[in-house]
Amino acid sequence: MKKRFINSTRRALRLGWKNFYRESGLSFVAVFVLMITISIAVLLFLLSGVVEIIISDIEQKADITIDFQTTIPEERILELKEDLEDNFEVNNIEYISRDEAMTIFIQRFGDRRSLMESLEEVDNPFPASLNISADDSFVYREIADYLERDHGGMIYSIDFANREEIIAGIFTATENIRRGGLIVAIILSIVAISLVYNTIKLAIYGLREEIKVMRLVGSSNLFIRSSFIVQGALVGCFAAFTSLVALSLLGFLIPQTYNITLEVNLYEYFLEMLPIVVALQFAVGFLMGVGSSLVVVGRYLK
Amino acid sequence: MIFFNNITKIYPPYFTKKENIVLKDISFKVEKGEFVSIVGRSGAGKTTLFNIFLGDEKPTKGDVFFDGQNIHKLSAGKACLLRRRIGTIFQDYKLLPTKTVYENIAYAMEVTGASDKDVERYVPEVLDAVGLVKQALHFPHQISGGEKQRTAIARALIHDPEVILADEPTGDLDPYHTREVLKLLLKLNSSGTTVILATHDKEIVNELGRRVITLKDSKIVGDSQQGRFIL
């Protein structure tokens, strides 16, 4: 039984390989189409990662600042900070004391003599502040309402009112990008899958007479399927390899010609994701090659 | 051994309004070890009869039994086991175009699960018997019609089948190879293999002097034990 299984497997591998290289024109077309599909899948995967980083970056830049009355002691502000961290879905709250605020001002405008001279005339005029960032714009609205309602006496100003529309706009835009990306990904995936399926369907349509002959000389459905599975797997693996080479070249060329700001280096990101990319390419290639072969051969074996 | 029971095959109309009746109420038995010639003009339904026996086509009416098993009620697994007991020489050869002559013949052995050792031993023997040693590594598009026919014959014989279906096996052969093929079929028959030969070659049938079933107008019009070509 074991010997028979090994014998059949070896024959399937041999027949599949021979079909693959003897029908080189057909194999080339199938590899090319599958390579495009795999590359689309990988690019979508990489782009979704890059877009997510960029979106998070933009969203983190959309924050609000609460300035406190200069008479409010630091302890009360820190208590309020803890209160906000416990009760609202915030990413980060940064406390900037009055002294730190002045240091920042001096660092920024230290070369403006008139400003520095004016500053020497007065006591530290800068208020202590909390800088809040969150994942959703409505959190800002909730915090602003809460502070105005329950801690109005402590607050000097909240810069949310005049930035509300911009912040909401950023969140709407990023949400639209996410949604649009998903729709584009779905459409491209459907196009790619149907492209591969139909290419293999056309290829095997030409072989339907051959499949019929195989059956007539006594071949079992499993024996026929097995060689086509091997052929499909080979198409998938070759396509994954060529896609890897093509994307590596693309990844190498991009940073020299185009650099995205917003702290994303595409080439480094590609290298970081390389193990996942390789796994994804071979998994997509193998599954699509084998899956399409199985579906199409199955139709002629009914 | 083989029993065709009231087989009728009607193809539905395509270009004309009239349906095409190819076989009508065909019934006959073939015993183990018999040599039967089925004769009739082109289009008489000989190939259709073989296709029905192989399970490649379903009859419109009737059943075919092989050793008591209704061929058209077998599962896919059992049908392939049954086909391995039959060696078929197809009129249009039905060779696998991407395989060499050697591989075409070996394939019929490989599907039965024969070992590589047996394949390597028997395929060259059969190639020698049909005179195709030099063409072993050629592909079907690189050989002549006669060579294709001999490859189809070799493939049908390689796995030592119990029944040989030969559909016009000498159609593309020269007189020398025609005689060789007939000798081969007779030799196999003498060793117990059942042979069913479909032909419209009068000389072959008369020379054989074996049982002849004659098809005409979709029906059997003659079945004689030491028959002659009467059409």
XYZ file of C-alpha atoms in Angstrom:
533
model
C 0.000 0.000 0.000
C 2.762 2.410 1.056
C 4.883 1.383 -1.926
C 1.927 1.919 -4.250
C 1.298 5.383 -2.772
C 4.957 6.364 -3.222
C 4.877 5.013 -6.774
C 1.722 7.000 -7.631
C 3.078 10.175 -6.049
C 6.347 9.882 -7.954
C 4.435 9.337 -11.205
C 2.157 12.312 -10.534
C 5.198 14.521 -9.907
C 6.893 13.283 -13.067
C 3.801 13.622 -15.280
C 2.978 17.062 -13.830
C 6.512 18.320 -14.416
C 6.599 16.943 -17.980
C 3.232 18.546 -18.784
C 4.521 21.815 -17.326
C 7.640 22.074 -19.467
C 6.287 20.410 -22.601
C 3.369 22.806 -22.745
C 5.764 25.691 -22.180
C 3.666 28.295 -24.028
C 0.634 27.488 -21.955
C 2.665 27.359 -18.754
C 4.232 30.733 -19.556
C 0.807 32.377 -19.958
C -0.516 30.741 -16.775
C 2.600 31.762 -14.790
C 2.372 35.323 -16.126
C -1.309 35.733 -15.267
C -0.839 34.205 -11.828
C 2.222 36.383 -11.232
C 0.111 39.487 -11.903
C -2.518 38.173 -9.483
C -0.004 37.394 -6.753
C 1.674 40.774 -7.205
C -1.698 42.523 -6.914
C -2.442 40.576 -3.716
C 0.959 41.414 -2.220
C 0.822 45.064 -3.277
C -2.632 45.384 -1.741
C -1.300 43.822 1.450
C 1.723 46.140 1.557
C -0.280 49.213 0.579
C -2.878 48.541 3.256
C -0.027 48.457 5.803
C 1.531 51.666 4.489
C -1.838 53.446 4.303
C -2.596 52.328 7.865
C 0.701 53.813 9.094
C 0.071 57.056 7.221
C -3.507 57.270 8.456
C -2.451 56.640 12.078
C 0.196 59.288 11.670
C -2.323 61.808 10.355
C -4.818 60.911 13.035
C -2.218 61.334 15.748
C -1.501 64.796 14.441
C -5.157 65.653 14.990
C -5.088 66.417 18.705
C -6.555 68.962 21.113
C -4.848 71.106 23.729
C -6.420 72.225 27.000
C -4.836 75.262 28.632
C -5.437 75.703 32.350
C -5.733 78.835 34.412
C -2.272 79.735 35.719
C -3.594 79.610 39.294
C -4.466 75.905 39.125
C -1.893 73.765 40.972
C -0.090 70.997 39.130
C -1.577 68.221 41.343
C -5.130 69.063 40.290
C -4.200 69.002 36.631
C -2.480 65.625 37.037
C -5.560 64.306 38.859
C -7.701 65.470 35.952
C -5.248 63.802 33.550
C -5.739 60.476 35.344
C -9.488 61.038 35.392
C -9.501 61.558 31.599
C -7.268 58.528 30.977
C -9.594 56.357 33.064
C -12.883 57.540 31.637
C -12.257 58.284 27.956
C -10.846 56.264 25.061
C -7.706 58.276 24.530
C -4.425 57.196 22.979
C -2.184 59.536 24.859
C -2.356 62.529 27.198
C 0.750 64.610 27.529
C 1.107 67.045 30.433
C 3.100 70.194 29.739
C 3.853 72.217 32.865
C 4.120 76.014 32.842
C 7.930 75.822 33.039
C 8.101 73.339 30.170
C 5.802 75.564 28.114
C 8.145 78.492 28.676
C 11.191 76.395 27.782
C 9.511 75.330 24.557
C 8.674 78.950 23.753
C 12.232 80.066 24.400
C 13.611 77.252 22.281
C 11.301 78.254 19.452
C 11.538 82.031 19.623
C 14.813 82.544 21.532
C 16.305 84.457 18.596
C 13.615 87.127 18.690
C 15.046 89.625 20.977
C 11.937 91.794 21.442
C 9.914 88.772 22.527
C 12.561 87.657 24.984
C 12.819 91.158 26.441
C 9.044 91.300 26.903
C 9.156 87.924 28.604
C 11.688 89.154 31.131
C 9.269 91.922 32.158
C 6.564 89.526 33.313
C 6.302 86.397 35.406
C 5.903 83.124 33.429
C 2.737 83.867 31.431
C 2.364 80.402 29.956
C -0.432 78.134 31.164
C 0.039 74.462 31.965
C -1.676 72.286 29.378
C -2.794 68.786 28.474
C -2.268 67.543 24.935
C -4.758 64.807 24.076
C -4.817 62.435 21.143
C -7.539 59.859 20.431
C -8.637 57.424 17.682
C -12.016 59.003 17.069
C -13.057 62.600 16.679
C -16.177 62.204 18.831
C -13.916 61.498 21.879
C -12.609 65.048 21.566
C -16.142 66.403 21.580
C -16.979 64.327 24.700
C -13.845 65.521 26.535
C -14.456 69.137 25.591
C -18.088 68.930 26.805
C -17.044 67.175 30.039
C -14.362 69.724 30.873
C -16.597 72.718 30.130
C -19.415 71.223 32.185
C -17.560 69.836 35.241
C -14.250 71.668 35.331
C -15.057 74.958 33.629
C -13.382 76.957 36.417
C -9.988 75.320 35.811
C -9.940 75.816 32.064
C -8.437 78.816 30.340
C -9.134 77.591 26.849
C -9.785 74.485 24.758
C -8.600 74.738 21.153
C -11.161 72.166 20.023
C -13.981 74.518 18.994
C -11.974 76.221 16.273
C -10.344 72.948 15.084
C -13.395 70.728 15.334
C -14.209 70.823 11.627
C -10.609 70.123 10.581
C -10.312 67.196 12.985
C -13.671 65.757 11.889
C -12.566 66.243 8.281
C -9.339 64.319 8.858
C -11.183 61.440 10.478
C -13.808 61.326 7.712
C -11.091 61.387 5.069
C -9.069 58.589 6.677
C -12.201 56.500 7.147
C -13.057 57.017 3.450
C -9.535 55.992 2.462
C -9.889 52.795 4.517
C -13.300 52.003 3.031
C -12.206 52.892 -0.520
C -9.088 50.761 -0.111
C -11.181 47.809 0.960
C -13.534 48.180 -2.020
C -10.589 48.502 -4.439
C -8.981 45.441 -2.826
C -12.168 43.395 -3.210
C -12.682 44.442 -6.852
C -9.050 43.768 -7.774
C -9.140 40.404 -5.994
C -12.280 39.352 -7.899
C -10.735 40.463 -11.213
C -7.482 38.644 -10.414
C -9.165 35.412 -9.334
C -11.458 35.311 -12.377
C -8.457 36.042 -14.622
C -6.522 33.082 -13.215
C -9.531 30.780 -13.204
C -10.377 31.556 -16.819
C -6.778 31.211 -17.999
C -6.496 27.769 -16.442
C -9.977 26.934 -17.704
C -8.897 27.795 -21.257
C -5.686 25.832 -20.823
C -7.445 22.744 -19.548
C -10.293 23.148 -22.059
C -7.656 22.342 -24.664
C -6.798 19.251 -22.649
C -10.329 17.954 -22.228
C -9.855 15.424 -25.031
C -6.663 14.290 -23.332
C -8.491 13.879 -20.017
C -11.126 11.818 -21.828
C -8.456 9.540 -23.317
C -6.843 9.128 -19.896
C -10.182 7.914 -18.544
C -10.780 5.585 -21.488
C -7.467 3.798 -20.996
C -8.446 3.090 -17.392
C -6.958 5.988 -15.435
C -8.680 6.733 -12.146
C -9.962 10.242 -11.490
C -7.412 10.598 -8.683
C -4.513 9.646 -10.984
C -5.660 12.209 -13.571
C -6.201 14.895 -10.940
C -2.852 14.315 -9.269
C -0.772 15.216 -12.330
C -2.834 18.368 -12.917
C -2.465 19.278 -9.223
C 1.307 19.047 -9.613
C 1.119 21.137 -12.796
C -1.025 23.771 -11.020
C 1.324 23.824 -8.029
C 4.316 24.324 -10.325
C 2.574 27.214 -12.097
C 1.813 28.714 -8.666
C 5.381 28.357 -7.364
C 6.989 29.757 -10.518
C 4.523 32.652 -10.466
C 5.315 33.329 -6.781
C 9.041 33.341 -7.523
C 8.764 35.705 -10.513
C 6.447 37.951 -8.507
C 9.031 38.061 -5.692
C 11.774 39.045 -8.136
C 9.560 41.707 -9.748
C 8.476 43.216 -6.431
C 12.040 43.156 -5.036
C 13.175 45.150 -8.075
C 10.273 47.542 -7.607
C 11.027 47.855 -3.884
C 14.670 48.569 -4.683
C 13.830 51.241 -7.245
C 11.153 53.094 -5.282
C 13.261 54.705 -2.510
C 15.673 56.085 -5.092
C 12.976 57.764 -7.086
C 10.298 58.547 -4.589
C 10.262 59.017 -0.866
C 7.093 59.301 1.084
C 7.274 61.693 4.003
C 5.218 60.946 7.110
C 7.966 58.747 8.526
C 7.379 55.788 6.165
C 10.320 54.322 4.266
C 8.856 51.996 1.666
C 11.966 49.919 1.098
C 12.551 49.378 4.823
C 8.900 48.514 5.238
C 9.172 45.994 2.353
C 12.258 44.396 3.941
C 10.555 44.264 7.317
C 7.552 42.501 5.790
C 9.627 40.242 3.480
C 9.038 36.939 5.356
C 5.278 37.568 5.325
C 5.409 38.696 1.678
C 7.245 35.509 0.601
C 4.837 33.326 2.579
C 1.867 35.222 1.109
C 3.176 34.899 -2.455
C 3.791 31.181 -2.250
C 0.546 30.533 -0.378
C -1.535 32.530 -2.894
C 0.332 30.985 -5.861
C 0.047 27.436 -4.597
C -3.588 27.688 -3.556
C -4.712 29.435 -6.743
C -2.744 27.121 -9.039
C -3.900 23.952 -7.345
C -7.426 25.218 -6.627
C -8.082 26.309 -10.210
C -6.705 23.022 -11.589
C -8.905 21.020 -9.254
C -12.047 22.963 -10.075
C -11.529 22.868 -13.835
C -10.371 19.222 -14.073
C -13.281 18.297 -11.814
C -15.659 19.647 -14.450
C -14.284 17.270 -17.093
C -14.271 14.293 -14.772
C -17.971 14.399 -13.973
C -19.128 -12.364 -20.669
C -20.446 -9.346 -22.613
C -24.132 -8.769 -23.195
C -25.673 -5.926 -25.176
C -29.326 -5.883 -24.187
C -31.738 -3.971 -26.467
C -29.397 -1.060 -27.019
C -30.871 1.959 -28.748
C -28.926 5.148 -29.303
C -30.632 8.253 -30.631
C -28.821 11.572 -31.028
C -31.083 14.604 -30.632
C -31.556 16.806 -33.699
C -29.072 19.667 -34.101
C -29.262 21.138 -37.583
C -32.219 19.192 -38.855
C -35.527 18.578 -37.199
C -35.014 14.863 -37.488
C -33.370 12.895 -34.693
C -30.535 10.579 -35.619
C -31.154 6.926 -34.743
C -27.716 5.286 -34.710
C -28.531 1.977 -33.036
C -31.910 0.345 -32.614
C -32.708 -2.634 -30.373
C -29.238 -4.143 -30.620
C -28.897 -7.367 -28.643
C -26.064 -9.906 -28.742
C -23.719 -11.792 -26.456
C -19.993 -12.318 -26.721
C -18.533 -15.237 -24.822
C -15.108 -15.298 -23.242
C -12.402 -16.133 -25.760
C -14.527 -15.374 -28.840
C -13.307 -13.480 -31.899
C -16.196 -11.373 -33.227
C -16.171 -9.018 -36.171
C -18.766 -6.277 -36.276
C -19.183 -5.127 -39.843
C -21.116 -2.354 -41.453
C -20.660 0.662 -43.652
C -19.214 3.877 -42.287
C -21.748 5.450 -39.967
C -23.415 2.106 -39.213
C -22.885 2.636 -35.463
C -19.851 0.398 -34.831
C -17.869 3.097 -32.997
C -20.955 4.185 -31.031
C -21.400 0.585 -29.915
C -17.797 0.540 -28.642
C -18.225 3.923 -26.924
C -21.290 2.578 -25.151
C -19.372 -0.511 -24.064
C -16.573 1.691 -22.668
C -19.081 3.827 -20.778
C -18.033 6.888 -22.760
C -21.591 7.295 -24.068
C -24.877 6.303 -22.495
C -27.449 4.402 -24.508
C -30.822 6.037 -24.956
C -32.355 2.700 -24.042
C -31.030 -0.691 -22.960
C -28.114 -1.974 -20.886
C -24.645 -3.394 -21.407
C -23.322 -6.058 -19.046
C -19.718 -7.117 -18.576
C -19.372 -10.198 -16.370
C -22.847 -9.511 -15.010
C -22.130 -5.869 -14.112
C -24.248 -3.176 -15.714
C -21.574 -0.868 -17.119
C -23.647 2.294 -16.919
C -24.556 1.800 -13.298
C -20.986 1.470 -12.042
C -19.350 4.103 -9.840
C -16.440 6.079 -11.339
C -13.970 3.966 -9.361
C -15.417 0.645 -10.551
C -15.740 1.920 -14.126
C -12.020 2.673 -14.286
C -11.207 -0.798 -12.926
C -13.412 -2.288 -15.622
C -11.731 -0.260 -18.378
C -8.382 -1.664 -17.280
C -9.669 -5.115 -18.290
C -10.267 -3.793 -21.812
C -7.705 -2.767 -24.383
C -9.099 -0.393 -26.977
C -7.651 0.437 -30.367
C -9.462 3.631 -31.320
C -10.228 4.462 -34.926
C -8.814 7.984 -34.400
C -5.950 6.546 -32.255
C -6.618 8.891 -29.314
C -2.943 9.215 -28.468
C -1.877 11.716 -25.814
C -0.217 14.488 -27.869
C 2.229 15.669 -25.189
C 3.625 12.197 -24.567
C 6.088 10.250 -26.665
C 5.241 6.904 -28.262
C 6.956 5.173 -25.337
C 5.094 7.257 -22.759
C 1.728 6.732 -24.464
C 2.179 2.998 -24.169
C 3.656 3.151 -20.670
C 0.738 5.334 -19.498
C -1.739 2.458 -19.944
C 0.446 0.363 -17.628
C 1.127 3.147 -15.144
C -2.576 3.805 -14.521
C -2.958 0.180 -13.432
C -0.297 0.721 -10.764
C 2.346 -1.450 -12.481
C 5.852 -1.018 -11.115
C 8.481 0.995 -12.996
C 10.456 -2.207 -13.386
C 7.562 -3.903 -15.236
C 6.978 -0.808 -17.361
C 10.645 -0.705 -18.341
C 10.565 -4.412 -19.150
C 7.308 -4.753 -21.146
C 7.069 -1.474 -23.085
C 10.228 -2.133 -25.159
C 8.936 -5.669 -25.876
C 5.622 -4.354 -27.219
C 7.411 -1.591 -29.142
C 9.475 -4.296 -30.780
C 6.375 -6.379 -31.545
C 4.703 -3.497 -33.409
C 7.950 -2.312 -35.028
C 8.189 1.070 -33.321
C 11.517 0.812 -31.489
C 13.029 3.640 -33.528
C 10.024 5.883 -32.983
C 9.897 5.343 -29.197
C 10.931 8.887 -28.353
C 8.887 10.596 -31.058
C 5.735 12.535 -30.310
C 2.462 11.633 -32.120
C 2.726 14.674 -34.434
C 6.131 13.419 -35.571
C 4.975 9.992 -36.807
C 2.846 8.731 -39.712
C -0.783 7.575 -39.558
C 0.288 3.938 -39.699
C 2.774 4.447 -36.869
C 0.104 6.165 -34.807
C -2.182 3.216 -35.379
C 0.535 0.785 -34.286
C 1.157 2.911 -31.166
C -2.571 2.703 -30.385
C -2.404 -1.081 -30.867
C 0.630 -1.368 -28.594
C -1.117 0.707 -25.913
C -4.184 -1.519 -26.095
C -2.097 -4.672 -25.617
C 0.460 -3.584 -23.048
C -1.549 -4.326 -19.907
C -2.623 -7.789 -21.101
C -6.374 -7.072 -21.220
C -9.144 -9.688 -21.135
C -10.999 -8.019 -24.005
C -9.645 -6.164 -27.007
C -11.887 -3.697 -28.797
C -10.376 -2.931 -32.168
C -12.113 -0.152 -34.081
C -10.862 -0.239 -37.678
C -7.341 -1.138 -36.475
C -5.954 -1.589 -39.966
C -7.510 1.468 -41.566
C -4.200 3.330 -41.993
C -1.906 0.362 -42.391
C -0.178 -1.008 -45.476
C -0.903 -4.647 -46.474
C 2.200 -5.920 -44.643
C 1.301 -4.276 -41.314
C -2.392 -5.160 -41.787
C -1.423 -8.824 -41.954
C 0.880 -8.431 -38.937
C -1.878 -6.837 -36.852
C -4.356 -9.556 -37.792
C -1.806 -12.211 -36.888
C -1.266 -10.480 -33.548
C -5.010 -10.307 -32.809
C -5.437 -13.981 -33.706
C -2.476 -14.937 -31.533
C -3.926 -13.034 -28.565
C -7.304 -14.651 -29.194
C -5.749 -18.105 -29.254
C -4.291 -17.425 -25.818
C -7.796 -16.661 -24.460
C -8.264 -12.937 -25.066
C -11.702 -11.960 -26.328
C -11.445 -9.832 -29.471
C -14.186 -7.615 -30.884
C -13.180 -6.147 -34.208
C -15.118 -3.389 -35.959
C -14.308 -3.092 -39.631
C -15.691 -2.420 -43.072
C -12.823 -4.260 -44.756
C -14.384 -7.146 -46.686
C -11.102 -8.998 -47.258
C -10.158 -9.084 -43.589
C -13.557 -10.429 -42.520
C -13.654 -13.104 -45.173
C -10.086 -14.161 -44.435
C -10.747 -14.484 -40.706
C -13.708 -16.812 -41.104
C -14.912 -16.088 -37.565
C -18.234 -14.917 -36.115
C -19.601 -11.869 -37.957
C -22.306 -9.486 -36.724
C -23.586 -7.262 -39.509
C -25.066 -3.825 -38.834
C -27.270 -2.077 -41.353
C -29.743 0.784 -40.945
C -29.092 0.875 -37.194
C -30.035 -2.762 -36.718
C -28.375 -6.170 -36.679
C -29.139 -7.845 -39.986
C -26.882 -10.839 -39.578
C -25.059 -12.836 -36.918
C -23.320 -15.981 -38.134
C -20.594 -18.078 -36.537
C -18.402 -18.446 -39.616
C -19.680 -15.435 -41.390
C -18.695 -13.497 -44.448
C -18.969 -9.865 -45.394
C -22.369 -9.656 -47.059
C -23.056 -5.935 -47.480
